[in-house]
Coordinates of N, CA, C and O in Angstrom, one line a residue:
X1 N -9.1 -9.6 -27.4 CA -8.1 -10.6 -27.3 C -8.7 -11.8 -26.5 O -9.5 -11.5 -25.6
X2 N -8.3 -13.0 -26.8 CA -8.8 -14.2 -26.1 C -8.0 -14.4 -24.8 O -7.3 -13.5 -24.3
X3 N -8.1 -15.6 -24.3 CA -7.3 -16.0 -23.1 C -5.9 -16.4 -23.5 O -5.6 -16.9 -24.6
X4 N -5.0 -16.1 -22.6 CA -3.6 -16.5 -22.8 C -3.5 -18.0 -22.3 O -3.7 -18.3 -21.1
X5 N -3.3 -18.9 -23.3 CA -3.2 -20.3 -23.1 C -1.9 -20.9 -23.7 O -1.4 -20.3 -24.6
X6 N -1.5 -22.0 -23.1 CA -0.4 -22.7 -23.8 C -1.0 -23.3 -25.1 O -2.1 -23.9 -25.1
X7 N -0.3 -23.2 -26.2 CA -0.8 -23.6 -27.5 C -0.8 -25.1 -27.7 O 0.0 -25.8 -27.1
X8 N -1.7 -25.6 -28.6 CA -1.6 -26.9 -29.0 C -0.4 -27.1 -30.0 O 0.0 -28.3 -30.2
X9 N 0.0 -26.1 -30.6 CA 1.2 -26.1 -31.6 C 2.4 -26.0 -30.7 O 3.0 -24.9 -30.6
X10 N 2.9 -27.1 -30.2 CA 4.0 -27.2 -29.2 C 5.3 -27.6 -29.9 O 5.3 -28.5 -30.8
X11 N 6.4 -27.1 -29.4 CA 7.7 -27.6 -29.7 C 8.2 -28.2 -28.3 O 8.6 -29.4 -28.3
X12 N 8.0 -27.5 -27.3 CA 8.4 -28.0 -26.0 C 7.2 -28.0 -25.1 O 6.6 -29.0 -24.8
X13 N 6.7 -26.9 -24.6 CA 5.6 -26.8 -23.7 C 4.4 -26.0 -24.2 O 3.4 -25.9 -23.5
X14 N 4.6 -25.3 -25.3 CA 3.5 -24.5 -25.9 C 3.4 -23.1 -25.4 O 2.5 -22.4 -25.7
X15 N 4.4 -22.7 -24.6 CA 4.4 -21.4 -24.0 C 4.7 -20.3 -25.0 O 3.9 -19.4 -25.2
X16 N 5.7 -20.5 -25.8 CA 6.1 -19.4 -26.8 C 5.0 -19.4 -27.9 O 4.6 -18.3 -28.2
X17 N 4.4 -20.5 -28.3 CA 3.4 -20.5 -29.3 C 2.1 -19.8 -28.7 O 1.4 -19.1 -29.4
X18 N 1.8 -20.1 -27.5 CA 0.7 -19.5 -26.8 C 0.8 -18.0 -26.7 O -0.2 -17.2 -27.0
X19 N 2.0 -17.5 -26.3 CA 2.2 -16.1 -26.2 C 2.1 -15.4 -27.6 O 1.5 -14.4 -27.8
X20 N 2.7 -16.1 -28.6 CA 2.7 -15.6 -30.0 C 1.2 -15.5 -30.5 O 0.9 -14.5 -31.2
X21 N 0.4 -16.5 -30.2 CA -1.0 -16.5 -30.7 C -1.7 -15.4 -30.0 O -2.5 -14.7 -30.6
X22 N -1.5 -15.2 -28.7 CA -2.2 -14.2 -27.9 C -1.9 -12.8 -28.5 O -2.9 -12.0 -28.6
X23 N -0.6 -12.5 -28.7 CA -0.3 -11.2 -29.2 C -0.2 -11.1 -30.7 O 0.1 -10.0 -31.3
X24 N -0.5 -12.2 -31.4 CA -0.5 -12.2 -32.9 C 0.9 -11.9 -33.4 O 1.0 -11.1 -34.4
X25 N 1.9 -12.5 -32.8 CA 3.3 -12.4 -33.3 C 3.6 -13.7 -34.0 O 3.0 -14.7 -33.9
X26 N 4.8 -13.6 -34.7 CA 5.3 -14.8 -35.4 C 6.0 -15.6 -34.3 O 6.9 -15.2 -33.6
X27 N 5.6 -16.9 -34.2 CA 6.1 -17.8 -33.2 C 7.5 -18.1 -33.4 O 8.3 -18.2 -32.4
X28 N 8.0 -18.1 -34.6 CA 9.4 -18.4 -34.9 C 10.3 -17.3 -34.4 O 11.4 -17.6 -33.8
X29 N 9.8 -16.1 -34.5 CA 10.6 -14.9 -34.0 C 10.7 -15.0 -32.5 O 11.7 -14.7 -31.9
X30 N 9.6 -15.2 -31.9 CA 9.5 -15.3 -30.4 C 10.4 -16.4 -29.9 O 11.2 -16.2 -28.9
X31 N 10.4 -17.6 -30.5 CA 11.3 -18.7 -30.1 C 12.7 -18.3 -30.3 O 13.6 -18.6 -29.5
X32 N 13.1 -17.6 -31.4 CA 14.4 -17.2 -31.7 C 14.9 -16.2 -30.6 O 16.0 -16.3 -30.1
X33 N 14.1 -15.3 -30.2 CA 14.4 -14.3 -29.2 C 14.6 -15.0 -27.9 O 15.6 -14.8 -27.1
X34 N 13.8 -16.0 -27.5 CA 13.9 -16.8 -26.3 C 15.3 -17.5 -26.3 O 16.0 -17.6 -25.3
X35 N 15.6 -18.2 -27.4 CA 16.9 -18.9 -27.5 C 18.1 -18.0 -27.3 O 19.0 -18.3 -26.6
X36 N 18.0 -16.8 -28.0 CA 19.1 -15.9 -27.9 C 19.3 -15.4 -26.5 O 20.4 -15.3 -25.9
X37 N 18.2 -15.0 -25.8 CA 18.2 -14.6 -24.4 C 18.8 -15.7 -23.5 O 19.5 -15.4 -22.6
X38 N 18.4 -16.9 -23.8 CA 18.9 -18.0 -23.0 C 20.4 -18.2 -23.1 O 21.1 -18.4 -22.1
X39 N 20.8 -18.2 -24.4 CA 22.3 -18.4 -24.6 C 23.1 -17.2 -24.1 O 24.1 -17.4 -23.5
X40 N 22.6 -16.0 -24.2 CA 23.3 -14.8 -23.7 C 23.2 -14.7 -22.2 O 24.0 -13.9 -21.7
X41 N 22.4 -15.4 -21.6 CA 22.3 -15.4 -20.1 C 21.6 -14.1 -19.6 O 21.8 -13.7 -18.5
X42 N 20.8 -13.5 -20.4 CA 20.0 -12.3 -20.0 C 18.8 -12.7 -19.2 O 17.9 -13.4 -19.7
X43 N 18.8 -12.3 -18.0 CA 17.7 -12.6 -17.1 C 17.6 -14.1 -16.8 O 18.6 -14.8 -16.8
X44 N 16.4 -14.6 -16.6 CA 16.2 -16.1 -16.3 C 15.2 -16.6 -17.3 O 14.1 -17.0 -16.8
X45 N 15.4 -16.7 -18.6 CA 14.4 -17.1 -19.5 C 13.9 -18.5 -19.3 O 12.7 -18.9 -19.4
X46 N 14.8 -19.4 -18.8 CA 14.4 -20.8 -18.6 C 13.5 -20.9 -17.4 O 12.4 -21.6 -17.5
X47 N 13.8 -20.2 -16.3 CA 12.9 -20.2 -15.1 C 11.6 -19.6 -15.5 O 10.5 -20.1 -15.1
X48 N 11.6 -18.5 -16.2 CA 10.4 -17.8 -16.6 C 9.5 -18.7 -17.5 O 8.3 -18.8 -17.3
X49 N 10.2 -19.4 -18.4 CA 9.4 -20.4 -19.3 C 8.8 -21.5 -18.4 O 7.6 -21.8 -18.6
X50 N 9.5 -22.0 -17.5 CA 9.0 -23.1 -16.6 C 7.8 -22.6 -15.8 O 6.8 -23.3 -15.6
X51 N 7.9 -21.4 -15.3 CA 6.8 -20.8 -14.5 C 5.6 -20.6 -15.3 O 4.5 -21.0 -14.9
X52 N 5.8 -20.1 -16.5 CA 4.6 -20.0 -17.4 C 4.0 -21.3 -17.8 O 2.8 -21.5 -17.9
X53 N 4.9 -22.3 -18.0 CA 4.5 -23.6 -18.4 C 3.6 -24.2 -17.3 O 2.6 -24.9 -17.5
X54 N 4.0 -23.9 -16.0 CA 3.2 -24.4 -14.9 C 1.9 -23.6 -14.7 O 0.9 -24.2 -14.3
X55 N 1.9 -22.3 -14.9 CA 0.8 -21.5 -14.6 C -0.3 -21.3 -15.7 O -1.5 -21.2 -15.4
X56 N 0.2 -21.4 -17.0 CA -0.8 -21.2 -18.1 C -1.6 -22.4 -18.3 O -1.0 -23.5 -18.4
X57 N -2.9 -22.3 -18.5 CA -3.7 -23.5 -18.8 C -3.4 -23.9 -20.3 O -3.0 -23.1 -21.1
X58 N -3.5 -25.2 -20.5 CA -3.3 -25.8 -21.8 C -4.5 -25.6 -22.7 O -5.6 -25.8 -22.2
X59 N -4.3 -25.2 -23.9 CA -5.5 -25.0 -24.8 C -6.3 -26.2 -25.0 O -7.5 -26.2 -25.2
X60 N -5.6 -27.4 -25.0 CA -6.3 -28.7 -25.2 C -7.1 -29.1 -24.0 O -8.0 -29.8 -24.1
X61 N -6.8 -28.5 -22.8 CA -7.5 -28.9 -21.6 C -7.7 -27.7 -20.7 O -7.4 -27.7 -19.5
X62 N -8.2 -26.6 -21.3 CA -8.3 -25.3 -20.5 C -9.4 -25.4 -19.4 O -9.4 -24.5 -18.6
X63 N -10.2 -26.4 -19.4 CA -11.2 -26.4 -18.4 C -10.8 -27.2 -17.1 O -11.5 -27.2 -16.1
X64 N -9.6 -27.7 -17.2 CA -9.0 -28.4 -16.0 C -8.8 -27.3 -14.9 O -8.5 -26.2 -15.1
X65 N -9.0 -27.8 -13.6 CA -8.8 -26.9 -12.5 C -7.3 -26.5 -12.3 O -6.4 -27.3 -12.8
X66 N -7.1 -25.5 -11.6 CA -5.7 -25.1 -11.3 C -5.0 -26.2 -10.6 O -3.8 -26.5 -10.9
X67 N -5.6 -26.9 -9.6 CA -5.0 -28.0 -8.9 C -4.7 -29.1 -9.8 O -3.6 -29.7 -9.6
X68 N -5.5 -29.5 -10.7 CA -5.2 -30.6 -11.6 C -4.0 -30.2 -12.5 O -3.1 -31.1 -12.7
X69 N -3.9 -29.0 -13.0 CA -2.8 -28.6 -13.8 C -1.5 -28.6 -12.9 O -0.5 -29.1 -13.4
X70 N -1.6 -28.2 -11.7 CA -0.4 -28.2 -10.8 C 0.1 -29.6 -10.5 O 1.3 -29.9 -10.5
X71 N -0.9 -30.5 -10.3 CA -0.5 -31.9 -10.0 C 0.3 -32.5 -11.2 O 1.3 -33.2 -11.0
X72 N -0.2 -32.3 -12.4 CA 0.5 -32.8 -13.6 C 1.8 -32.2 -13.8 O 2.8 -32.9 -14.1
X73 N 2.0 -30.9 -13.6 CA 3.3 -30.2 -13.7 C 4.2 -30.7 -12.6 O 5.4 -30.9 -12.9
X74 N 3.7 -30.9 -11.4 CA 4.6 -31.3 -10.3 C 5.2 -32.7 -10.6 O 6.4 -32.9 -10.4
X75 N 4.4 -33.6 -11.1 CA 4.9 -34.9 -11.5 C 6.0 -34.8 -12.6 O 7.0 -35.4 -12.5
X76 N 5.7 -33.9 -13.6 CA 6.7 -33.7 -14.7 C 8.0 -33.1 -14.1 O 9.1 -33.6 -14.5
X77 N 7.9 -32.2 -13.2 CA 9.1 -31.5 -12.7 C 9.9 -32.5 -11.8 O 11.1 -32.5 -11.8
X78 N 9.2 -33.4 -11.1 CA 9.9 -34.4 -10.2 C 10.6 -35.3 -11.1 O 11.8 -35.7 -10.9
X79 N 10.0 -35.8 -12.2 CA 10.6 -36.7 -13.2 C 11.9 -36.0 -13.8 O 12.9 -36.7 -13.9
X80 N 11.8 -34.8 -14.1 CA 12.9 -34.1 -14.7 C 14.1 -34.0 -13.7 O 15.2 -34.3 -14.0
X81 N 13.7 -33.6 -12.4 CA 14.8 -33.5 -11.4 C 15.4 -34.9 -11.1 O 16.6 -35.0 -10.9
X82 N 14.6 -35.9 -11.1 CA 15.2 -37.3 -10.9 C 16.1 -37.7 -12.0 O 17.2 -38.3 -11.8
X83 N 15.7 -37.4 -13.2 CA 16.6 -37.7 -14.4 C 17.9 -36.9 -14.3 O 19.0 -37.5 -14.4
X84 N 17.8 -35.6 -13.9 CA 19.1 -34.8 -13.8 C 19.9 -35.3 -12.7 O 21.1 -35.4 -12.8
X85 N 19.3 -35.7 -11.6 CA 20.0 -36.2 -10.4 C 20.7 -37.5 -10.8 O 21.9 -37.7 -10.5
X86 N 20.0 -38.4 -11.5 CA 20.7 -39.6 -11.9 C 21.8 -39.4 -12.9 O 22.8 -40.1 -12.8
X87 N 21.7 -38.4 -13.8 CA 22.8 -38.1 -14.7 C 24.0 -37.6 -13.9 O 25.2 -37.9 -14.2
X88 N 23.8 -36.8 -12.8 CA 24.9 -36.3 -12.0 C 25.6 -37.4 -11.2 O 26.8 -37.4 -11.1
X89 N 24.8 -38.3 -10.8 CA 25.3 -39.4 -10.0 C 26.2 -40.4 -10.9 O 27.2 -40.8 -10.5
X90 N 25.7 -40.6 -12.1 CA 26.4 -41.5 -13.0 C 27.7 -40.9 -13.4 O 28.7 -41.6 -13.5
X91 N 27.8 -39.6 -13.5 CA 29.1 -39.0 -13.9 C 29.9 -38.8 -12.7 O 30.9 -38.9 -12.4

């Protein structure tokens, strides 16, 4: 088996596609399972996905250092939080 990487074949962050490629599973089935678990409230699939998105290297840029990856993810997470905060303030 190769390295577990976030895939270039992304819908959101490439996590499901990367896991599917690593284990040679059907990516559509894995995404469907993730959506069902998210809707059913089983565990914390959204938090787990975000953690994997932050920790797994991107296949397009797998040579980047851990610190470089974390800096990019941190900026993205800050932007998401600011957007959600602004939505809450507007309502």
